[in-house]
Amino acid sequence: MTTEHAAGSGPGAGSRPDAGLSTDEAIRAMLLLMPRVAARLKRTRIPERLRSMNLAPRHLSLLAYLLFDGPMPVNRLAARLEVAPTTVSLMVSDLGRQGVLERRTDPADRRRSIVAITDDPQTRTAIENWLANGADAWRRAFDPLSPADRAMFVRTIGAYENGAAREDD
């Protein structure tokens, strides 16, 4: 990566919006932008109903999967979160004790339990509100893009996360 700086102050500054970015310009822009994004995420207000529960980003991902995709077994949640089933089981137990999640017996296989968000409407509304701000921001960002551009963005962020994870190992 070069240390040359584009003119201007914002991420990607110095380039016309429609001109594209060199790899180094894109890296610079993302290195400047991502700390701001992370800081904004940390400032996301947790609804009162959930505030006392010491929820972390991993809880938000778990709750998002259950809200968007509905109840599912621990193993499927673990696969989606890319963590061990025991980790998800501990998270589910903790959130279950706090009245956020429930384990239900799978009617198709009574040996297996299905994890679901509680039927309590206040809890469900709190989770929906917690996710809504981020969803609204993503909708505003994605709406002007083509489906192909959206897919490329999601793949790029996934590739970045995978690359960063390898560096952590």
XYZ file of C-alpha atoms in Angstrom:
169
model
C 0.000 0.000 0.000
C 1.313 3.420 -0.811
C 1.281 6.337 1.561
C 0.130 8.823 -1.065
C -2.979 10.720 -0.070
C -5.737 11.816 -2.380
C -6.737 15.446 -2.162
C -9.656 16.129 0.134
C -10.585 14.868 3.535
C -13.201 12.128 3.271
C -12.851 8.459 2.380
C -12.201 8.213 -1.330
C -11.721 11.981 -1.538
C -9.959 13.211 -4.614
C -11.877 10.906 -6.935
C -14.978 11.718 -8.901
C -17.879 9.642 -7.540
C -18.314 7.887 -10.897
C -14.605 7.410 -11.648
C -13.949 4.412 -9.423
C -11.031 3.914 -7.060
C -7.647 2.295 -7.357
C -6.998 -0.541 -4.925
C -4.894 1.746 -2.723
C -7.559 4.473 -2.794
C -10.217 1.936 -1.807
C -8.035 0.584 1.018
C -7.410 4.106 2.287
C -11.110 4.932 2.118
C -12.099 1.783 4.005
C -9.372 2.188 6.648
C -10.721 5.682 7.305
C -14.378 4.682 7.140
C -14.481 1.420 9.117
C -13.509 2.911 12.515
C -16.350 5.409 12.106
C -18.750 2.597 11.211
C -17.591 0.546 14.217
C -17.977 3.547 16.526
C -21.472 4.201 15.182
C -22.431 0.559 15.784
C -21.155 0.754 19.360
C -23.372 3.793 19.925
C -26.486 1.967 18.716
C -29.010 2.435 21.460
C -30.200 -0.801 23.025
C -33.941 -0.705 23.806
C -34.826 -0.370 27.494
C -36.330 -3.883 27.634
C -32.948 -5.373 26.608
C -30.552 -2.885 28.239
C -29.928 -4.772 31.507
C -29.001 -8.002 29.706
C -25.361 -7.213 28.825
C -25.943 -8.019 25.170
C -22.989 -8.116 22.794
C -22.831 -7.969 18.971
C -22.922 -11.777 18.830
C -26.310 -11.646 20.568
C -27.560 -9.198 17.949
C -26.560 -11.604 15.169
C -28.266 -14.522 16.906
C -31.437 -12.510 17.472
C -31.378 -11.237 13.873
C -31.248 -14.786 12.492
C -34.178 -15.819 14.666
C -36.191 -12.713 13.825
C -35.577 -12.907 10.055
C -35.552 -16.687 9.571
C -37.742 -17.893 12.419
C -37.137 -20.590 15.025
C -34.318 -23.041 14.326
C -32.208 -25.731 16.035
C -29.033 -24.821 17.927
C -26.827 -26.562 15.338
C -28.241 -24.463 12.489
C -27.779 -21.263 14.515
C -24.197 -22.301 15.290
C -23.478 -22.914 11.606
C -24.872 -19.518 10.632
C -22.962 -17.728 13.397
C -19.842 -19.781 12.595
C -19.325 -20.803 16.221
C -19.493 -24.083 18.118
C -22.933 -25.427 19.064
C -21.896 -25.290 22.738
C -21.296 -21.537 22.391
C -24.774 -21.033 20.945
C -26.276 -23.291 23.592
C -24.716 -21.144 26.330
C -25.984 -17.951 24.669
C -29.467 -19.444 24.310
C -29.484 -20.567 27.943
C -28.430 -17.104 29.096
C -31.029 -15.339 26.947
C -33.610 -17.926 27.988
C -33.052 -17.143 31.676
C -33.604 -13.479 30.845
C -36.883 -14.190 29.060
C -35.688 -13.332 25.546
C -35.506 -16.810 23.998
C -37.289 -20.117 24.461
C -36.336 -23.685 23.673
C -39.204 -25.673 22.220
C -39.324 -29.361 21.448
C -39.172 -30.080 17.725
C -42.470 -31.793 16.869
C -40.736 -33.722 14.057
C -37.948 -35.007 16.337
C -38.724 -34.853 20.040
C -35.010 -35.295 20.901
C -34.158 -31.977 19.271
C -34.998 -28.518 20.559
C -35.825 -25.473 18.487
C -34.747 -22.000 19.616
C -37.259 -19.182 19.235
C -37.719 -15.599 20.343
C -40.177 -15.497 23.205
C -43.824 -14.805 22.409
C -43.724 -11.758 24.712
C -44.707 -8.847 22.416
C -42.599 -6.284 24.334
C -39.468 -8.402 23.909
C -40.114 -9.011 20.211
C -40.784 -5.292 19.642
C -37.565 -4.388 21.497
C -35.557 -6.757 19.284
C -37.235 -5.417 16.137
C -36.492 -1.835 17.214
C -32.860 -2.707 17.951
C -32.446 -4.098 14.438
C -34.577 -1.471 12.674
C -32.072 1.390 12.785
C -29.361 -0.669 11.128
C -31.811 -2.144 8.632
C -33.032 1.328 7.675
C -29.459 2.569 7.153
C -28.628 -0.469 4.983
C -31.832 0.049 2.962
C -30.845 3.676 2.247
C -27.345 2.550 1.248
C -28.482 -0.381 -0.910
C -31.555 1.118 -2.618
C -29.603 3.091 -5.247
C -27.411 0.068 -6.109
C -28.165 -2.585 -8.682
C -28.731 -6.145 -7.423
C -25.299 -7.076 -8.824
C -23.644 -4.165 -6.977
C -25.377 -5.186 -3.727
C -24.175 -8.764 -4.138
C -20.631 -7.568 -4.849
C -20.663 -5.353 -1.749
C -21.857 -8.201 0.484
C -19.234 -10.570 -0.987
C -16.511 -7.936 -0.518
C -17.365 -7.327 3.141
C -17.485 -11.109 3.673
C -14.081 -11.514 2.023
C -12.676 -8.736 4.214
C -14.075 -10.391 7.353
C -12.611 -13.759 6.310
C -9.229 -12.162 5.591
C -9.229 -10.339 8.921
C -10.195 -13.569 10.709
C -7.205 -15.385 9.158
C -4.905 -12.643 10.426
C -6.305 -13.177 13.944
C -5.395 -16.894 13.910
